[in-house]
Tab-separated table of C-alpha atoms and ligand atoms in Angstrom:
chain	number	residue	atom	x	y	z
A	1	UNK	CA	13.785	-15.182	-16.431
A	2	UNK	CA	10.016	-14.687	-16.495
A	3	UNK	CA	8.219	-12.173	-18.707
A	4	UNK	CA	4.797	-12.653	-17.086
A	5	UNK	CA	3.314	-9.505	-15.550
A	6	UNK	CA	3.410	-8.424	-11.911
A	7	UNK	CA	-0.016	-7.791	-10.364
A	8	UNK	CA	-0.362	-4.955	-7.878
A	9	UNK	CA	-3.494	-3.792	-6.079
A	10	UNK	CA	-5.008	-1.456	-3.533
A	11	UNK	CA	-8.473	-0.100	-2.749
A	12	UNK	CA	-7.772	2.946	-4.932
A	13	UNK	CA	-4.973	5.322	-5.853
A	14	UNK	CA	-2.896	4.580	-2.713
A	15	UNK	CA	-1.023	1.639	-4.216
A	16	UNK	CA	0.330	3.900	-6.941
A	17	UNK	CA	2.727	5.299	-4.318
A	18	UNK	CA	4.278	1.806	-4.351
A	19	UNK	CA	3.799	1.265	-8.079
A	20	UNK	CA	5.755	4.433	-8.923
A	21	UNK	CA	8.728	3.180	-6.848
A	22	UNK	CA	8.579	-0.247	-8.493
A	23	UNK	CA	8.514	1.254	-11.988
A	24	UNK	CA	11.616	3.309	-11.120
A	25	UNK	CA	13.526	0.239	-9.910
A	26	UNK	CA	12.154	-2.244	-12.423
A	27	UNK	CA	11.287	-0.262	-15.553
A	28	UNK	CA	11.332	-3.291	-17.859
A	29	UNK	CA	8.613	-5.261	-16.067
A	30	UNK	CA	5.019	-5.633	-17.293
A	31	UNK	CA	2.487	-4.532	-14.662
A	32	UNK	CA	-1.232	-4.934	-14.048
A	33	UNK	CA	-2.576	-2.501	-11.447
A	34	UNK	CA	-6.022	-3.020	-9.931
A	35	UNK	CA	-7.647	-0.191	-7.941
A	36	UNK	CA	-10.717	-1.539	-6.180
A	37	UNK	CA	-12.557	1.774	-6.048
A	38	UNK	CA	-15.944	0.045	-5.894
A	39	UNK	CA	-15.128	-1.475	-2.491
A	40	UNK	CA	-13.214	1.519	-1.128
A	41	UNK	CA	-12.527	2.131	1.725
A	42	UNK	CA	-11.096	-1.169	2.940
A	43	UNK	CA	-10.148	0.268	6.325
A	44	UNK	CA	-13.545	-0.207	7.977
A	45	UNK	CA	-14.355	-3.660	6.532
A	46	UNK	CA	-14.329	-6.900	8.518
A	47	UNK	CA	-11.652	-9.533	8.072
A	48	UNK	CA	-14.219	-11.846	6.404
A	49	UNK	CA	-15.254	-9.160	3.910
A	50	UNK	CA	-11.632	-8.408	3.093
A	51	UNK	CA	-10.794	-12.085	2.573
A	52	UNK	CA	-13.589	-12.363	-0.042
A	53	UNK	CA	-12.493	-9.158	-1.755
A	54	UNK	CA	-8.816	-10.135	-1.815
A	55	UNK	CA	-9.599	-13.649	-3.024
A	56	UNK	CA	-11.462	-12.153	-6.007
A	57	UNK	CA	-8.473	-9.984	-6.790
A	58	UNK	CA	-6.025	-12.898	-6.512
A	59	UNK	CA	-8.284	-14.956	-8.818
A	60	UNK	CA	-8.323	-12.086	-11.307
A	61	UNK	CA	-4.520	-11.975	-11.267
A	62	UNK	CA	-4.326	-15.754	-11.548
A	63	UNK	CA	-6.438	-15.574	-14.728
A	64	UNK	CA	-3.996	-12.935	-16.008
A	65	UNK	CA	-1.128	-15.404	-15.391
A	66	UNK	CA	0.956	-13.098	-13.205
A	67	UNK	CA	4.264	-14.259	-11.755
A	68	UNK	CA	3.811	-12.246	-8.549
A	69	UNK	CA	1.256	-10.140	-6.677
A	70	UNK	CA	2.244	-7.031	-4.764
A	71	UNK	CA	-0.178	-6.302	-1.909
A	72	UNK	CA	0.267	-2.533	-2.010
A	73	UNK	CA	-2.406	-2.276	0.641
A	74	UNK	CA	-1.556	-2.416	4.326
A	75	UNK	CA	-5.077	-3.347	5.410
A	76	UNK	CA	-5.352	-6.506	3.270
A	77	UNK	CA	-1.731	-7.442	4.052
A	78	UNK	CA	-2.514	-7.231	7.771
A	79	UNK	CA	-5.841	-9.062	7.617
A	80	UNK	CA	-5.800	-11.507	4.695
A	81	UNK	CA	-2.226	-12.474	3.782
A	82	UNK	CA	-1.891	-15.335	6.298
A	83	UNK	CA	-5.185	-16.913	5.208
A	84	UNK	CA	-4.842	-16.527	1.454
A	85	UNK	CA	-1.166	-16.782	0.582
A	86	UNK	CA	-0.925	-20.613	0.978
A	87	UNK	CA	-3.706	-21.019	-1.620
A	88	UNK	CA	-1.877	-19.477	-4.582
A	89	UNK	CA	1.162	-20.528	-6.592
A	90	UNK	CA	2.489	-17.089	-7.557
A	91	UNK	CA	4.750	-15.068	-5.287
A	92	UNK	CA	2.883	-12.743	-2.945
A	93	UNK	CA	4.512	-9.685	-1.375
A	94	UNK	CA	2.593	-8.176	1.607
A	95	UNK	CA	3.624	-4.630	2.479
A	96	UNK	CA	3.276	-4.694	6.299
A	97	UNK	CA	5.205	-7.915	6.938
A	98	UNK	CA	7.913	-6.931	4.444
A	99	UNK	CA	8.633	-3.430	5.697
A	100	UNK	CA	8.137	-3.958	9.455
A	101	UNK	CA	11.350	-6.010	9.571
A	102	UNK	CA	13.249	-3.233	7.795
A	103	UNK	CA	11.825	-0.578	10.139
A	104	UNK	CA	12.763	-2.671	13.191
A	105	UNK	CA	16.437	-2.561	12.139
A	106	UNK	CA	16.442	1.129	13.119
A	107	UNK	CA	15.981	0.017	16.777
A	108	UNK	CA	13.966	3.141	17.566
A	109	UNK	CA	12.630	3.817	21.062
A	110	UNK	CA	9.228	5.089	19.986
A	111	UNK	CA	7.645	4.407	16.615
A	112	UNK	CA	4.313	5.840	15.517
A	113	UNK	CA	2.044	4.157	12.976
A	114	UNK	CA	-0.639	6.041	11.085
A	115	UNK	CA	-2.937	3.481	9.427
A	116	UNK	CA	-6.535	2.507	8.719
A	117	UNK	CA	-8.819	1.295	11.510
A	118	UNK	CA	-8.482	-2.299	10.251
A	119	UNK	CA	-4.678	-2.218	10.281
A	120	UNK	CA	-4.593	-0.566	13.712
A	121	UNK	CA	-7.065	-3.078	15.202
A	122	UNK	CA	-4.979	-5.982	13.880
A	123	UNK	CA	-1.814	-4.592	15.565
A	124	UNK	CA	0.074	-6.126	12.646
A	125	UNK	CA	2.747	-3.405	12.617
A	126	UNK	CA	3.244	-3.563	16.380
A	127	UNK	CA	3.534	-7.366	16.400
A	128	UNK	CA	5.878	-7.490	13.417
A	129	UNK	CA	8.170	-4.658	14.596
A	130	UNK	CA	8.404	-6.018	18.153
A	131	UNK	CA	9.241	-9.479	16.790
A	132	UNK	CA	12.579	-8.034	15.629
A	133	UNK	CA	12.968	-5.137	18.078
A	134	UNK	CA	11.201	-6.069	21.345
A	135	UNK	CA	12.140	-2.865	23.169
A	136	UNK	CA	10.603	-0.539	20.604
A	137	UNK	CA	7.346	1.042	21.763
A	138	UNK	CA	4.796	1.181	18.945
A	139	UNK	CA	1.948	3.721	19.011
A	140	UNK	CA	-0.791	3.011	16.450
A	141	UNK	CA	-3.315	5.679	15.500
A	142	UNK	CA	-6.148	5.234	12.987
A	143	UNK	CA	-6.865	8.083	10.593
A	144	UNK	CA	-10.151	6.920	9.023
A	145	UNK	CA	-10.802	10.184	7.162
A	146	UNK	CA	-7.525	10.341	5.234
A	147	UNK	CA	-8.316	7.834	2.455
A	148	UNK	CA	-11.379	9.853	1.475
A	149	UNK	CA	-9.385	13.104	1.563
A	150	UNK	CA	-6.923	11.617	-0.950
A	151	UNK	CA	-9.458	9.893	-3.217
A	152	UNK	CA	-11.713	12.980	-3.388
A	153	UNK	CA	-8.770	15.406	-3.522
A	154	UNK	CA	-9.881	17.334	-0.450
A	155	UNK	CA	-6.302	18.111	0.653
A	156	UNK	CA	-6.787	21.877	0.519
A	157	UNK	CA	-9.956	21.966	2.653
A	158	UNK	CA	-9.629	23.556	6.070
A	159	UNK	CA	-11.411	20.591	7.703
A	160	UNK	CA	-8.956	18.163	6.112
A	161	UNK	CA	-5.932	20.150	7.251
A	162	UNK	CA	-7.351	20.408	10.792
A	163	UNK	CA	-7.990	16.675	10.833
A	164	UNK	CA	-4.467	15.861	9.664
A	165	UNK	CA	-2.964	18.202	12.260
A	166	UNK	CA	-5.185	16.744	14.992
A	167	UNK	CA	-3.912	13.176	14.404
A	168	UNK	CA	-0.335	14.406	14.134
A	169	UNK	CA	-0.592	16.266	17.468
A	170	UNK	CA	-2.132	13.161	19.022
A	171	UNK	CA	0.901	11.165	17.868
A	172	UNK	CA	3.604	13.674	18.759
A	173	UNK	CA	2.803	13.643	22.499
A	174	UNK	CA	4.481	10.205	22.622
A	175	UNK	CA	7.958	11.580	21.946
A	176	UNK	CA	8.095	9.777	18.613
A	177	UNK	CA	11.352	9.028	16.723
A	178	UNK	CA	9.706	8.072	13.404
A	179	UNK	CA	6.155	7.904	12.056
A	180	UNK	CA	5.345	5.165	9.544
A	181	UNK	CA	2.772	6.068	6.907
A	182	UNK	CA	1.098	2.666	7.274
A	183	UNK	CA	-1.524	3.169	4.577
A	184	UNK	CA	-0.472	3.631	0.973
A	185	UNK	CA	-2.794	6.619	0.583
A	186	UNK	CA	-0.999	8.663	3.238
A	187	UNK	CA	2.149	9.620	1.273
A	188	UNK	CA	-0.250	11.771	-0.809
A	189	UNK	CA	-0.606	13.921	2.338
A	190	UNK	CA	3.099	14.437	2.988
A	191	UNK	CA	3.039	18.036	1.799
A	192	UNK	CA	0.485	18.830	4.524
A	193	UNK	CA	2.114	16.717	7.243
A	194	UNK	CA	5.449	18.412	6.607
A	195	UNK	CA	3.902	21.833	7.221
A	196	UNK	CA	3.697	20.805	10.887
A	197	UNK	CA	6.621	18.389	11.369
A	198	UNK	CA	9.999	17.765	9.689
A	199	UNK	CA	10.039	15.482	6.647
A	200	UNK	CA	12.720	13.192	8.226
A	201	UNK	CA	10.179	12.180	10.860
A	202	UNK	CA	8.088	10.241	8.338
A	203	UNK	CA	8.767	6.833	6.809
A	204	UNK	CA	7.046	6.095	3.522
A	205	UNK	CA	7.382	2.275	3.369
A	206	UNK	CA	7.010	2.234	-0.438
A	207	UNK	CA	10.741	2.598	-1.087
A	208	UNK	CA	11.826	-0.252	1.255
A	209	UNK	CA	9.039	-2.397	-0.132
A	210	UNK	CA	9.937	-1.869	-3.796
A	211	UNK	CA	13.622	-2.464	-3.008
A	212	UNK	CA	12.803	-5.774	-1.327
A	213	UNK	CA	10.657	-6.915	-4.271
A	214	UNK	CA	13.399	-5.987	-6.720
A	215	UNK	CA	16.019	-8.001	-4.772
A	216	UNK	CA	13.719	-10.970	-4.332
A	217	UNK	CA	12.728	-11.208	-8.008
A	218	UNK	CA	16.395	-10.941	-8.903
A	219	UNK	CA	17.479	-13.639	-6.438
A	220	UNK	CA	14.769	-15.942	-7.772
A	221	UNK	CA	15.892	-15.233	-11.304
A	222	UNK	CA	12.416	-14.213	-12.469
A	223	UNK	CA	13.020	-10.695	-13.724
A	224	UNK	CA	11.570	-9.784	-17.102
A	225	UNK	CA	14.036	-9.863	-19.989
A	226	UNK	CA	11.939	-8.428	-22.806
A	227	UNK	CA	11.723	-4.636	-23.213
A	228	UNK	CA	7.962	-4.360	-23.747
A	229	UNK	CA	7.050	-2.993	-20.301
A	230	UNK	CA	3.297	-2.800	-20.649
A	231	UNK	CA	1.274	-1.085	-17.883
A	232	UNK	CA	-2.409	-2.056	-17.635
A	233	UNK	CA	-4.557	-0.142	-15.160
A	234	UNK	CA	-7.959	-1.470	-14.052
A	235	UNK	CA	-10.413	0.034	-11.580
A	236	UNK	CA	-13.740	-1.330	-10.354
A	237	UNK	CA	-15.505	2.105	-10.393
A	238	UNK	CA	-15.024	5.833	-11.054
A	239	UNK	CA	-12.119	5.782	-13.548
A	240	UNK	CA	-12.196	9.587	-14.036
A	241	UNK	CA	-11.852	10.337	-10.347
A	242	UNK	CA	-9.060	7.766	-10.132
A	243	UNK	CA	-7.194	9.400	-13.009
A	244	UNK	CA	-7.196	12.848	-11.401
A	245	UNK	CA	-6.558	11.729	-7.807
A	246	UNK	CA	-3.555	9.636	-8.868
A	247	UNK	CA	-1.553	12.459	-10.500
A	248	UNK	CA	0.999	12.927	-7.730
A	249	UNK	CA	2.442	9.421	-8.143
A	250	UNK	CA	1.559	8.194	-11.601
A	251	UNK	CA	0.234	9.681	-14.827
A	252	UNK	CA	-2.464	7.207	-15.810
A	253	UNK	CA	-2.946	7.112	-19.567
A	254	UNK	CA	-5.646	4.518	-20.073
A	255	UNK	CA	-7.937	2.932	-17.515
A	256	UNK	CA	-10.280	0.008	-17.973
A	257	UNK	CA	-13.290	-0.369	-15.704
A	258	UNK	CA	-13.891	-3.969	-14.656
A	259	UNK	CA	-16.203	-5.647	-12.131
A	260	UNK	CA	-14.805	-8.752	-10.494
A	261	UNK	CA	-17.040	-11.762	-9.813
A	262	UNK	CA	-18.752	-11.688	-6.425
A	263	UNK	CA	-17.548	-14.456	-4.131
A	264	UNK	CA	-20.390	-16.291	-2.382
B	1	DGL	N1	-4.481	2.097	1.013
B	1	DGL	C1	-4.908	0.957	1.738
B	1	DGL	C2	-3.964	0.612	2.854
B	1	DGL	O1	-2.765	0.737	2.655
B	1	DGL	C3	-6.403	0.869	2.047
B	1	DGL	C4	-7.095	2.127	2.462
B	1	DGL	C5	-8.600	1.975	2.558
B	1	DGL	O2	-9.226	1.663	1.537
B	1	DGL	O3	-9.165	2.153	3.663
B	1	DGL	O4	-4.356	0.180	3.915
């Protein structure tokens, strides 16, 4: 058993779509969530920039003595996990690599991926899914505007709705069996997406991901045994905006603003 906290991070409120699933499955754990709103969006940053950013976050979690870090961010999982994971002693769970295997089990003909530009350019989902299901065709489409729509709560704007519908139409021409919401911000847009396509079409990877983490912590015998379950939420900028934008997935009570050291 291990009562140390679990660290979980994303560029902003997106990772809370994973956090909320984890809290449901593992209510007794202690969590530290970091929303890197100062560096948001991650989707248009270079691999080098993202490695520095992620390293700072891992160092922050290391100082907090976490037992595991949940990369509730597809972009950093795709671009930094391979480089950084060998350098740290705690367990690290990357969302893309973890859920792609699960998605591949479905053996679909045509899978669509909506993700950030960085994730799409890395082809991480395509590579990982085809590793396990080589005959599945994977269509990756970047939706660079969607993170801002969620963070600034612009879901009701006509321009936002048109943009969401435009990317969906672009995807649907490929005769798609399932669409993976390959950025943790996108489940916040499900109520708009489902105005134009059936809900069963979409896969929100958060559930598979949380289930895997639960099983893995259990198998490694490092679940928390005390019943304290403390939740600490940190952001690097704009705590008020974070608190309102997060409402759909998590009711944030207290937020601490913190600037992480800049990596040279
Ligand atoms: N929500 C993150 C992801 O899953 C990052 C989005 C962004 O900041 O561009 O990729």
